[in-house]
GROMACS .gro file of N, CA, C and O in nm:
model
  544
    1MET      N    1  13.120  10.370   0.309
    1MET     CA    2  13.089  10.389   0.147
    1MET      C    3  13.007  10.253   0.119
    1MET      O    4  13.042  10.136   0.138
    2MET      N    5  12.883  10.273   0.058
    2MET     CA    6  12.811  10.182   0.033
    2MET      C    7  12.822  10.125  -0.101
    2MET      O    8  12.815  10.233  -0.197
    3VAL      N    9  12.847  10.010  -0.143
    3VAL     CA   10  12.875   9.969  -0.288
    3VAL      C   11  12.738   9.898  -0.325
    3VAL      O   12  12.704   9.810  -0.285
    4THR      N   13  12.702   9.959  -0.451
    4THR     CA   14  12.586   9.920  -0.515
    4THR      C   15  12.617   9.822  -0.626
    4THR      O   16  12.715   9.818  -0.674
    5LYS      N   17  12.504   9.747  -0.672
    5LYS     CA   18  12.557   9.647  -0.797
    5LYS      C   19  12.550   9.750  -0.904
    5LYS      O   20  12.647   9.697  -0.988
    6ARG      N   21  12.498   9.841  -0.922
    6ARG     CA   22  12.511   9.935  -1.035
    6ARG      C   23  12.663   9.997  -1.033
    6ARG      O   24  12.732   9.996  -1.136
    7ARG      N   25  12.707  10.030  -0.923
    7ARG     CA   26  12.846  10.095  -0.907
    7ARG      C   27  12.950   9.977  -0.937
    7ARG      O   28  13.048  10.003  -1.035
    8SER      N   29  12.932   9.857  -0.891
    8SER     CA   30  13.004   9.767  -0.902
    8SER      C   31  13.017   9.718  -1.068
    8SER      O   32  13.117   9.701  -1.130
    9LEU      N   33  12.909   9.718  -1.132
    9LEU     CA   34  12.892   9.700  -1.274
    9LEU      C   35  12.971   9.794  -1.347
    9LEU      O   36  13.051   9.764  -1.453
   10ARG      N   37  12.953   9.934  -1.318
   10ARG     CA   38  13.023  10.032  -1.383
   10ARG      C   39  13.172  10.031  -1.360
   10ARG      O   40  13.246  10.041  -1.479
   11VAL      N   41  13.209  10.008  -1.256
   11VAL     CA   42  13.349   9.989  -1.217
   11VAL      C   43  13.407   9.855  -1.314
   11VAL      O   44  13.520   9.868  -1.370
   12ALA      N   45  13.333   9.744  -1.317
   12ALA     CA   46  13.391   9.639  -1.381
   12ALA      C   47  13.397   9.678  -1.535
   12ALA      O   48  13.490   9.644  -1.627
   13VAL      N   49  13.291   9.744  -1.590
   13VAL     CA   50  13.286   9.773  -1.729
   13VAL      C   51  13.393   9.849  -1.767
   13VAL      O   52  13.466   9.847  -1.879
   14VAL      N   53  13.420   9.970  -1.687
   14VAL     CA   54  13.516  10.054  -1.722
   14VAL      C   55  13.657   9.987  -1.721
   14VAL      O   56  13.758  10.028  -1.790
   15GLY      N   57  13.688   9.895  -1.625
   15GLY     CA   58  13.809   9.819  -1.604
   15GLY      C   59  13.827   9.727  -1.729
   15GLY      O   60  13.928   9.731  -1.782
   16VAL      N   61  13.720   9.675  -1.777
   16VAL     CA   62  13.748   9.599  -1.900
   16VAL      C   63  13.761   9.662  -2.019
   16VAL      O   64  13.843   9.630  -2.107
   17LEU      N   65  13.693   9.780  -2.029
   17LEU     CA   66  13.723   9.862  -2.147
   17LEU      C   67  13.855   9.934  -2.155
   17LEU      O   68  13.915   9.950  -2.255
   18GLY      N   69  13.887   9.949  -2.017
   18GLY     CA   70  14.042  10.027  -2.012
   18GLY      C   71  14.146   9.917  -2.045
   18GLY      O   72  14.248   9.947  -2.124
   19ALA      N   73  14.112   9.793  -2.002
   19ALA     CA   74  14.222   9.693  -2.035
   19ALA      C   75  14.225   9.673  -2.182
   19ALA      O   76  14.325   9.648  -2.235
   20ALA      N   77  14.095   9.651  -2.236
   20ALA     CA   78  14.096   9.641  -2.384
   20ALA      C   79  14.159   9.734  -2.487
   20ALA      O   80  14.235   9.701  -2.558
   21SER      N   81  14.137   9.856  -2.428
   21SER     CA   82  14.197   9.964  -2.510
   21SER      C   83  14.352   9.973  -2.497
   21SER      O   84  14.429  10.021  -2.587
   22LEU      N   85  14.404   9.933  -2.375
   22LEU     CA   86  14.553   9.935  -2.347
   22LEU      C   87  14.614   9.819  -2.427
   22LEU      O   88  14.708   9.842  -2.485
   23ALA      N   89  14.540   9.704  -2.433
   23ALA     CA   90  14.591   9.598  -2.503
   23ALA      C   91  14.585   9.627  -2.661
   23ALA      O   92  14.705   9.601  -2.739
   24LEU      N   93  14.494   9.702  -2.719
   24LEU     CA   94  14.503   9.715  -2.858
   24LEU      C   95  14.603   9.842  -2.882
   24LEU      O   96  14.673   9.815  -2.988
   25ALA      N   97  14.608   9.934  -2.794
   25ALA     CA   98  14.723  10.053  -2.799
   25ALA      C   99  14.846   9.988  -2.807
   25ALA      O  100  14.939  10.022  -2.879
   26GLY      N  101  14.864   9.895  -2.690
   26GLY     CA  102  14.999   9.846  -2.682
   26GLY      C  103  15.057   9.755  -2.787
   26GLY      O  104  15.180   9.770  -2.840
   27THR      N  105  14.966   9.691  -2.863
   27THR     CA  106  15.012   9.598  -2.975
   27THR      C  107  15.043   9.684  -3.106
   27THR      O  108  15.095   9.644  -3.198
   28ALA      N  109  14.978   9.800  -3.116
   28ALA     CA  110  14.957   9.857  -3.242
   28ALA      C  111  15.055   9.987  -3.247
   28ALA      O  112  15.083  10.043  -3.350
   29MET      N  113  15.109  10.045  -3.135
   29MET     CA  114  15.125  10.178  -3.125
   29MET      C  115  15.222  10.255  -3.188
   29MET      O  116  15.318  10.197  -3.234
   30ALA      N  117  15.205  10.376  -3.179
   30ALA     CA  118  15.288  10.482  -3.206
   30ALA      C  119  15.203  10.607  -3.215
   30ALA      O  120  15.207  10.674  -3.297
   31ALA      N  121  15.123  10.624  -3.126
   31ALA     CA  122  15.039  10.726  -3.114
   31ALA      C  123  14.891  10.667  -3.079
   31ALA      O  124  14.869  10.639  -2.977
   32THR      N  125  14.800  10.655  -3.192
   32THR     CA  126  14.689  10.607  -3.170
   32THR      C  127  14.651  10.510  -3.295
   32THR      O  128  14.608  10.571  -3.386
   33PRO      N  129  14.730  10.409  -3.309
   33PRO     CA  130  14.733  10.316  -3.418
   33PRO      C  131  14.613  10.273  -3.475
   33PRO      O  132  14.526  10.213  -3.430
   34ALA      N  133  14.588  10.290  -3.605
   34ALA     CA  134  14.499  10.223  -3.690
   34ALA      C  135  14.597  10.138  -3.771
   34ALA      O  136  14.639  10.175  -3.873
   35VAL      N  137  14.626  10.039  -3.721
   35VAL     CA  138  14.737   9.953  -3.770
   35VAL      C  139  14.696   9.870  -3.878
   35VAL      O  140  14.594   9.815  -3.925
   36HIS      N  141  14.781   9.887  -3.994
   36HIS     CA  142  14.764   9.785  -4.102
   36HIS      C  143  14.915   9.742  -4.124
   36HIS      O  144  15.018   9.795  -4.107
   37THR      N  145  14.919   9.610  -4.156
   37THR     CA  146  15.051   9.537  -4.169
   37THR      C  147  15.109   9.590  -4.320
   37THR      O  148  15.026   9.567  -4.403
   38ALA      N  149  15.230   9.617  -4.303
   38ALA     CA  150  15.288   9.664  -4.437
   38ALA      C  151  15.410   9.586  -4.444
   38ALA      O  152  15.521   9.657  -4.394
   39THR      N  153  15.423   9.478  -4.523
   39THR     CA  154  15.536   9.412  -4.522
   39THR      C  155  15.606   9.456  -4.653
   39THR      O  156  15.547   9.442  -4.752
   40VAL      N  157  15.734   9.502  -4.644
   40VAL     CA  158  15.797   9.565  -4.753
   40VAL      C  159  15.894   9.442  -4.803
   40VAL      O  160  15.991   9.437  -4.747
   41ALA      N  161  15.867   9.360  -4.897
   41ALA     CA  162  15.950   9.245  -4.947
   41ALA      C  163  16.062   9.309  -5.016
   41ALA      O  164  16.039   9.386  -5.126
   42GLY      N  165  16.180   9.241  -5.006
   42GLY     CA  166  16.283   9.307  -5.068
   42GLY      C  167  16.328   9.440  -5.065
   42GLY      O  168  16.359   9.512  -5.157
   43ALA      N  169  16.293   9.515  -4.952
   43ALA     CA  170  16.299   9.664  -4.934
   43ALA      C  171  16.453   9.691  -4.942
   43ALA      O  172  16.539   9.634  -4.905
   44ARG      N  173  16.480   9.807  -5.039
   44ARG     CA  174  16.613   9.845  -5.039
   44ARG      C  175  16.655   9.927  -4.923
   44ARG      O  176  16.565   9.982  -4.860
   45THR      N  177  16.769   9.912  -4.873
   45THR     CA  178  16.822   9.997  -4.768
   45THR      C  179  16.941  10.044  -4.817
   45THR      O  180  17.015  10.032  -4.904
   46ALA      N  181  16.996  10.168  -4.737
   46ALA     CA  182  17.104  10.242  -4.759
   46ALA      C  183  17.107  10.325  -4.874
   46ALA      O  184  17.141  10.432  -4.885
   47ALA      N  185  17.060  10.270  -4.983
   47ALA     CA  186  17.085  10.330  -5.129
   47ALA      C  187  17.000  10.481  -5.120
   47ALA      O  188  17.061  10.582  -5.171
   48ALA      N  189  16.887  10.467  -5.081
   48ALA     CA  190  16.817  10.591  -5.077
   48ALA      C  191  16.776  10.625  -4.940
   48ALA      O  192  16.686  10.743  -4.920
   49ALA      N  193  16.829  10.554  -4.831
   49ALA     CA  194  16.798  10.605  -4.696
   49ALA      C  195  16.904  10.603  -4.607
   49ALA      O  196  16.964  10.492  -4.577
   50LYS      N  197  16.942  10.722  -4.570
   50LYS     CA  198  17.045  10.717  -4.458
   50LYS      C  199  17.004  10.686  -4.328
   50LYS      O  200  16.880  10.677  -4.313
   51PRO      N  201  17.089  10.653  -4.243
   51PRO     CA  202  17.051  10.619  -4.103
   51PRO      C  203  16.936  10.714  -4.043
   51PRO      O  204  16.964  10.839  -4.055
   52THR      N  205  16.847  10.657  -3.976
   52THR     CA  206  16.760  10.724  -3.907
   52THR      C  207  16.796  10.745  -3.769
   52THR      O  208  16.841  10.655  -3.713
   53THR      N  209  16.770  10.858  -3.703
   53THR     CA  210  16.838  10.905  -3.559
   53THR      C  211  16.703  10.924  -3.493
   53THR      O  212  16.649  11.032  -3.508
   54PRO      N  213  16.666  10.839  -3.360
   54PRO     CA  214  16.574  10.879  -3.274
   54PRO      C  215  16.627  10.979  -3.181
   54PRO      O  216  16.769  10.977  -3.151
   55SER      N  217  16.569  11.070  -3.116
   55SER     CA  218  16.618  11.172  -3.012
   55SER      C  219  16.653  11.111  -2.897
   55SER      O  220  16.719  11.164  -2.809
   56VAL      N  221  16.615  10.980  -2.873
   56VAL     CA  222  16.636  10.898  -2.735
   56VAL      C  223  16.663  10.757  -2.786
   56VAL      O  224  16.632  10.707  -2.874
   57SER      N  225  16.735  10.684  -2.699
   57SER     CA  226  16.753  10.542  -2.716
   57SER      C  227  16.657  10.458  -2.601
   57SER      O  228  16.641  10.340  -2.644
   58SER      N  229  16.627  10.526  -2.527
   58SER     CA  230  16.514  10.462  -2.416
   58SER      C  231  16.437  10.568  -2.379
   58SER      O  232  16.468  10.687  -2.378
   59VAL      N  233  16.314  10.519  -2.364
   59VAL     CA  234  16.202  10.614  -2.321
   59VAL      C  235  16.089  10.547  -2.242
   59VAL      O  236  16.068  10.443  -2.255
   60ARG      N  237  16.031  10.639  -2.149
   60ARG     CA  238  15.914  10.562  -2.082
   60ARG      C  239  15.803  10.561  -2.181
   60ARG      O  240  15.776  10.620  -2.278
   61ALA      N  241  15.708  10.452  -2.160
   61ALA     CA  242  15.583  10.424  -2.231
   61ALA      C  243  15.498  10.555  -2.246
   61ALA      O  244  15.485  10.628  -2.149
   62TRP      N  245  15.461  10.589  -2.368
   62TRP     CA  246  15.375  10.679  -2.403
   62TRP      C  247  15.440  10.827  -2.392
   62TRP      O  248  15.376  10.916  -2.374
   63THR      N  249  15.578  10.830  -2.395
   63THR     CA  250  15.637  10.961  -2.399
   63THR      C  251  15.688  11.007  -2.527
   63THR      O  252  15.727  10.911  -2.608
   64LEU      N  253  15.648  11.118  -2.569
   64LEU     CA  254  15.682  11.166  -2.696
   64LEU      C  255  15.831  11.181  -2.712
   64LEU      O  256  15.909  11.241  -2.631
   65PHE      N  257  15.888  11.150  -2.833
   65PHE     CA  258  16.027  11.157  -2.873
   65PHE      C  259  16.016  11.185  -3.038
   65PHE      O  260  15.911  11.170  -3.102
   66ARG      N  261  16.131  11.219  -3.083
   66ARG     CA  262  16.142  11.244  -3.238
   66ARG      C  263  16.238  11.162  -3.304
   66ARG      O  264  16.333  11.099  -3.245
   67VAL      N  265  16.210  11.130  -3.421
   67VAL     CA  266  16.276  11.031  -3.513
   67VAL      C  267  16.305  11.127  -3.637
   67VAL      O  268  16.221  11.190  -3.690
   68THR      N  269  16.442  11.149  -3.639
   68THR     CA  270  16.484  11.239  -3.763
   68THR      C  271  16.564  11.159  -3.887
   68THR      O  272  16.631  11.041  -3.826
   69GLY      N  273  16.578  11.200  -4.002
   69GLY     CA  274  16.663  11.147  -4.097
   69GLY      C  275  16.670  11.233  -4.211
   69GLY      O  276  16.600  11.321  -4.232
   70LYS      N  277  16.750  11.177  -4.325
   70LYS     CA  278  16.775  11.242  -4.434
   70LYS      C  279  16.781  11.136  -4.543
   70LYS      O  280  16.843  11.025  -4.527
   71THR      N  281  16.700  11.172  -4.664
   71THR     CA  282  16.689  11.070  -4.762
   71THR      C  283  16.766  11.120  -4.899
   71THR      O  284  16.790  11.244  -4.895
   72THR      N  285  16.813  11.027  -4.966
   72THR     CA  286  16.857  11.065  -5.116
   72THR      C  287  16.781  10.977  -5.205
   72THR      O  288  16.747  10.857  -5.181
   73GLY      N  289  16.728  11.047  -5.318
   73GLY     CA  290  16.664  10.967  -5.427
   73GLY      C  291  16.521  10.967  -5.394
   73GLY      O  292  16.452  10.888  -5.483
   74ILE      N  293  16.466  11.019  -5.288
   74ILE     CA  294  16.317  10.998  -5.271
   74ILE      C  295  16.272  11.155  -5.284
   74ILE      O  296  16.336  11.261  -5.249
   75LYS      N  297  16.179  11.177  -5.363
   75LYS     CA  298  16.118  11.320  -5.413
   75LYS      C  299  16.079  11.374  -5.292
   75LYS      O  300  16.037  11.328  -5.201
   76ALA      N  301  16.097  11.513  -5.297
   76ALA     CA  302  16.039  11.598  -5.178
   76ALA      C  303  15.877  11.568  -5.181
   76ALA      O  304  15.813  11.579  -5.311
   77GLY      N  305  15.816  11.588  -5.078
   77GLY     CA  306  15.678  11.564  -5.076
   77GLY      C  307  15.615  11.413  -5.062
   77GLY      O  308  15.521  11.385  -5.021
   78SER      N  309  15.725  11.314  -5.091
   78SER     CA  310  15.691  11.179  -5.073
   78SER      C  311  15.672  11.149  -4.923
   78SER      O  312  15.744  11.218  -4.836
   79LYS      N  313  15.588  11.048  -4.872
   79LYS     CA  314  15.544  11.028  -4.764
   79LYS      C  315  15.654  10.925  -4.702
   79LYS      O  316  15.661  10.813  -4.759
   80VAL      N  317  15.691  10.926  -4.586
   80VAL     CA  318  15.772  10.822  -4.525
   80VAL      C  319  15.673  10.811  -4.394
   80VAL      O  320  15.636  10.878  -4.316
   81THR      N  321  15.695  10.666  -4.357
   81THR     CA  322  15.599  10.598  -4.259
   81THR      C  323  15.700  10.513  -4.149
   81THR      O  324  15.789  10.446  -4.206
   82LEU      N  325  15.662  10.549  -4.041
   82LEU     CA  326  15.746  10.458  -3.940
   82LEU      C  327  15.672  10.322  -3.934
   82LEU      O  328  15.570  10.306  -3.935
   83GLN      N  329  15.772  10.215  -3.912
   83GLN     CA  330  15.729  10.084  -3.887
   83GLN      C  331  15.793  10.020  -3.765
   83GLN      O  332  15.911  10.068  -3.752
   84GLN      N  333  15.706   9.929  -3.713
   84GLN     CA  334  15.761   9.868  -3.586
   84GLN      C  335  15.746   9.706  -3.604
   84GLN      O  336  15.652   9.662  -3.677
   85LYS      N  337  15.862   9.623  -3.577
   85LYS     CA  338  15.851   9.496  -3.592
   85LYS      C  339  15.783   9.431  -3.481
   85LYS      O  340  15.804   9.434  -3.360
   86GLN      N  341  15.673   9.367  -3.489
   86GLN     CA  342  15.604   9.296  -3.410
   86GLN      C  343  15.552   9.149  -3.453
   86GLN      O  344  15.508   9.141  -3.557
   87HIS      N  345  15.607   9.067  -3.362
   87HIS     CA  346  15.585   8.913  -3.400
   87HIS      C  347  15.645   8.900  -3.519
   87HIS      O  348  15.574   8.804  -3.599
   88GLY      N  349  15.749   8.929  -3.551
   88GLY     CA  350  15.827   8.892  -3.670
   88GLY      C  351  15.799   8.964  -3.814
   88GLY      O  352  15.852   8.941  -3.910
   89LYS      N  353  15.690   9.047  -3.805
   89LYS     CA  354  15.635   9.129  -3.929
   89LYS      C  355  15.645   9.279  -3.894
   89LYS      O  356  15.635   9.335  -3.789
   90TRP      N  357  15.671   9.357  -4.010
   90TRP     CA  358  15.684   9.505  -3.993
   90TRP      C  359  15.526   9.566  -4.000
   90TRP      O  360  15.458   9.511  -4.091
   91VAL      N  361  15.506   9.623  -3.904
   91VAL     CA  362  15.352   9.677  -3.873
   91VAL      C  363  15.390   9.834  -3.913
   91VAL      O  364  15.460   9.906  -3.842
   92ALA      N  365  15.313   9.917  -3.994
   92ALA     CA  366  15.299  10.039  -4.009
   92ALA      C  367  15.221  10.123  -3.898
   92ALA      O  368  15.124  10.080  -3.850
   93LEU      N  369  15.289  10.227  -3.841
   93LEU     CA  370  15.237  10.292  -3.733
   93LEU      C  371  15.187  10.407  -3.770
   93LEU      O  372  15.237  10.468  -3.904
   94PRO      N  373  15.087  10.475  -3.719
   94PRO     CA  374  15.027  10.610  -3.771
   94PRO      C  375  15.116  10.718  -3.739
   94PRO      O  376  15.091  10.837  -3.704
   95ALA      N  377  15.245  10.703  -3.777
   95ALA     CA  378  15.363  10.815  -3.759
   95ALA      C  379  15.409  10.833  -3.890
   95ALA      O  380  15.483  10.758  -3.953
   96SER      N  381  15.373  10.929  -3.983
   96SER     CA  382  15.411  10.963  -4.110
   96SER      C  383  15.439  11.095  -4.136
   96SER      O  384  15.363  11.188  -4.073
   97THR      N  385  15.504  11.134  -4.230
   97THR     CA  386  15.550  11.290  -4.269
   97THR      C  387  15.582  11.295  -4.399
   97THR      O  388  15.644  11.204  -4.449
   98PRO      N  389  15.562  11.402  -4.488
   98PRO     CA  390  15.624  11.430  -4.621
   98PRO      C  391  15.782  11.445  -4.602
   98PRO      O  392  15.817  11.517  -4.506
   99VAL      N  393  15.857  11.410  -4.702
   99VAL     CA  394  16.005  11.451  -4.709
   99VAL      C  395  16.014  11.598  -4.749
   99VAL      O  396  15.926  11.631  -4.850
  100ASN      N  397  16.090  11.687  -4.684
  100ASN     CA  398  16.089  11.819  -4.717
  100ASN      C  399  16.171  11.839  -4.839
  100ASN      O  400  16.254  11.738  -4.890
  101SER      N  401  16.206  11.959  -4.903
  101SER     CA  402  16.268  11.969  -5.014
  101SER      C  403  16.430  11.964  -5.009
  101SER      O  404  16.498  11.919  -5.097
  102SER      N  405  16.476  11.939  -4.889
  102SER     CA  406  16.620  11.910  -4.855
  102SER      C  407  16.638  11.757  -4.832
  102SER      O  408  16.748  11.713  -4.821
  103GLY      N  409  16.534  11.693  -4.852
  103GLY     CA  410  16.532  11.540  -4.828
  103GLY      C  411  16.528  11.486  -4.676
  103GLY      O  412  16.539  11.378  -4.664
  104SER      N  413  16.515  11.582  -4.603
  104SER     CA  414  16.509  11.540  -4.452
  104SER      C  415  16.349  11.521  -4.417
  104SER      O  416  16.261  11.566  -4.458
  105TYR      N  417  16.332  11.473  -4.276
  105TYR     CA  418  16.193  11.427  -4.216
  105TYR      C  419  16.244  11.433  -4.083
  105TYR      O  420  16.341  11.426  -4.024
  106ALA      N  421  16.112  11.457  -3.997
  106ALA     CA  422  16.111  11.430  -3.858
  106ALA      C  423  15.982  11.399  -3.816
  106ALA      O  424  15.867  11.450  -3.866
  107LEU      N  425  15.969  11.297  -3.746
  107LEU     CA  426  15.854  11.239  -3.702
  107LEU      C  427  15.840  11.249  -3.540
  107LEU      O  428  15.937  11.236  -3.472
  108ARG      N  429  15.716  11.270  -3.499
  108ARG     CA  430  15.683  11.267  -3.358
  108ARG      C  431  15.631  11.127  -3.319
  108ARG      O  432  15.543  11.070  -3.396
  109VAL      N  433  15.692  11.064  -3.222
  109VAL     CA  434  15.645  10.921  -3.190
  109VAL      C  435  15.628  10.913  -3.050
  109VAL      O  436  15.698  10.960  -2.963
  110GLU      N  437  15.515  10.817  -3.014
  110GLU     CA  438  15.503  10.767  -2.891
  110GLU      C  439  15.489  10.614  -2.894
  110GLU      O  440  15.422  10.578  -2.997
  111LEU      N  441  15.544  10.545  -2.809
  111LEU     CA  442  15.542  10.406  -2.823
  111LEU      C  443  15.495  10.327  -2.696
  111LEU      O  444  15.522  10.384  -2.587
  112GLY      N  445  15.412  10.232  -2.706
  112GLY     CA  446  15.343  10.184  -2.581
  112GLY      C  447  15.415  10.048  -2.549
  112GLY      O  448  15.389   9.987  -2.453
  113LEU      N  449  15.474   9.976  -2.656
  113LEU     CA  450  15.512   9.823  -2.626
  113LEU      C  451  15.631   9.829  -2.531
  113LEU      O  452  15.751   9.907  -2.592
  114LYS      N  453  15.633   9.779  -2.424
  114LYS     CA  454  15.762   9.785  -2.337
  114LYS      C  455  15.866   9.676  -2.389
  114LYS      O  456  15.838   9.583  -2.440
  115GLY      N  457  15.974   9.732  -2.378
  115GLY     CA  458  16.111   9.644  -2.397
  115GLY      C  459  16.165   9.699  -2.524
  115GLY      O  460  16.157   9.833  -2.567
  116LYS      N  461  16.249   9.628  -2.601
  116LYS     CA  462  16.321   9.660  -2.712
  116LYS      C  463  16.229   9.680  -2.847
  116LYS      O  464  16.176   9.569  -2.871
  117ASN      N  465  16.208   9.794  -2.892
  117ASN     CA  466  16.138   9.808  -3.015
  117ASN      C  467  16.228   9.845  -3.137
  117ASN      O  468  16.308   9.917  -3.133
  118GLU      N  469  16.211   9.747  -3.249
  118GLU     CA  470  16.293   9.750  -3.369
  118GLU      C  471  16.211   9.840  -3.467
  118GLU      O  472  16.089   9.829  -3.469
  119LEU      N  473  16.256   9.948  -3.502
  119LEU     CA  474  16.189  10.056  -3.601
  119LEU      C  475  16.271  10.063  -3.710
  119LEU      O  476  16.380  10.052  -3.725
  120ARG      N  477  16.199  10.107  -3.818
  120ARG     CA  478  16.253  10.162  -3.928
  120ARG      C  479  16.149  10.274  -4.014
  120ARG      O  480  16.026  10.271  -3.976
  121VAL      N  481  16.210  10.322  -4.081
  121VAL     CA  482  16.136  10.432  -4.173
  121VAL      C  483  16.118  10.393  -4.322
  121VAL      O  484  16.234  10.362  -4.371
  122VAL      N  485  16.000  10.390  -4.360
  122VAL     CA  486  15.978  10.328  -4.516
  122VAL      C  487  15.914  10.442  -4.599
  122VAL      O  488  15.829  10.509  -4.538
  123SER      N  489  15.961  10.433  -4.722
  123SER     CA  490  15.889  10.515  -4.838
  123SER      C  491  15.874  10.424  -4.951
  123SER      O  492  15.987  10.397  -5.016
  124GLY      N  493  15.769  10.382  -4.996
  124GLY     CA  494  15.760  10.275  -5.101
  124GLY      C  495  15.827  10.149  -5.065
  124GLY      O  496  15.800  10.101  -4.961
  125SER      N  497  15.908  10.123  -5.163
  125SER     CA  498  16.021   9.994  -5.136
  125SER      C  499  16.131  10.012  -5.067
  125SER      O  500  16.215   9.959  -5.075
  126THR      N  501  16.162  10.165  -5.026
  126THR     CA  502  16.296  10.205  -4.960
  126THR      C  503  16.254  10.195  -4.812
  126THR      O  504  16.167  10.250  -4.762
  127ALA      N  505  16.353  10.141  -4.746
  127ALA     CA  506  16.360  10.144  -4.617
  127ALA      C  507  16.502  10.185  -4.547
  127ALA      O  508  16.587  10.137  -4.595
  128SER      N  509  16.477  10.250  -4.434
  128SER     CA  510  16.581  10.298  -4.354
  128SER      C  511  16.664  10.168  -4.294
  128SER      O  512  16.583  10.076  -4.278
  129PRO      N  513  16.781  10.174  -4.242
  129PRO     CA  514  16.828  10.083  -4.168
  129PRO      C  515  16.768  10.061  -4.028
  129PRO      O  516  16.695  10.175  -3.986
  130VAL      N  517  16.741   9.940  -3.971
  130VAL     CA  518  16.671   9.931  -3.852
  130VAL      C  519  16.750   9.986  -3.727
  130VAL      O  520  16.865   9.991  -3.718
  131PHE      N  521  16.657  10.063  -3.652
  131PHE     CA  522  16.714  10.104  -3.530
  131PHE      C  523  16.627  10.079  -3.410
  131PHE      O  524  16.518  10.049  -3.425
  132ASP      N  525  16.685  10.088  -3.276
  132ASP     CA  526  16.604  10.025  -3.162
  132ASP      C  527  16.575  10.147  -3.069
  132ASP      O  528  16.661  10.241  -3.052
  133VAL      N  529  16.468  10.137  -3.004
  133VAL     CA  530  16.437  10.234  -2.889
  133VAL      C  531  16.389  10.134  -2.786
  133VAL      O  532  16.287  10.063  -2.816
  134THR      N  533  16.436  10.148  -2.654
  134THR     CA  534  16.392  10.079  -2.555
  134THR      C  535  16.287  10.143  -2.485
  134THR      O  536  16.308  10.256  -2.452
  135VAL      N  537  16.171  10.066  -2.445
  135VAL     CA  538  16.045  10.145  -2.384
  135VAL      C  539  16.054  10.075  -2.249
  135VAL      O  540  16.035   9.948  -2.223
  136SER      N  541  16.042  10.166  -2.137
  136SER     CA  542  16.009  10.107  -1.994
  136SER      C  543  15.893  10.145  -1.937
  136SER      O  544  15.832  10.244  -1.986
   0.00000   0.00000   0.00000
């Protein structure tokens, strides 16, 4: 097989773009993150958010799993968003859904950051207790 300069350049560019997209996706993830930092100062816990339950405690990178929970005191139709702790700050992931009329919600999530991921679900200034999902 003859390797040409053009082919070498193409392979190098594809490699760099792939590495850059993986780095961006890994740091921001939960699907395809358009990440924005959302620190909820003094977020209330427990009063209006019961424990959130992931469908798994450990998962392979980029494997879909569900996070479910039930709220009290949050109006039906209010949006809940999944947050992930990254470098000591809570980062909102692009996984959100409205609360249904019974106060429950279900999110589909994919995570790319390997290791122990601290997660919580937030609606306004109300946050669920922190739960962990390990990504391998």
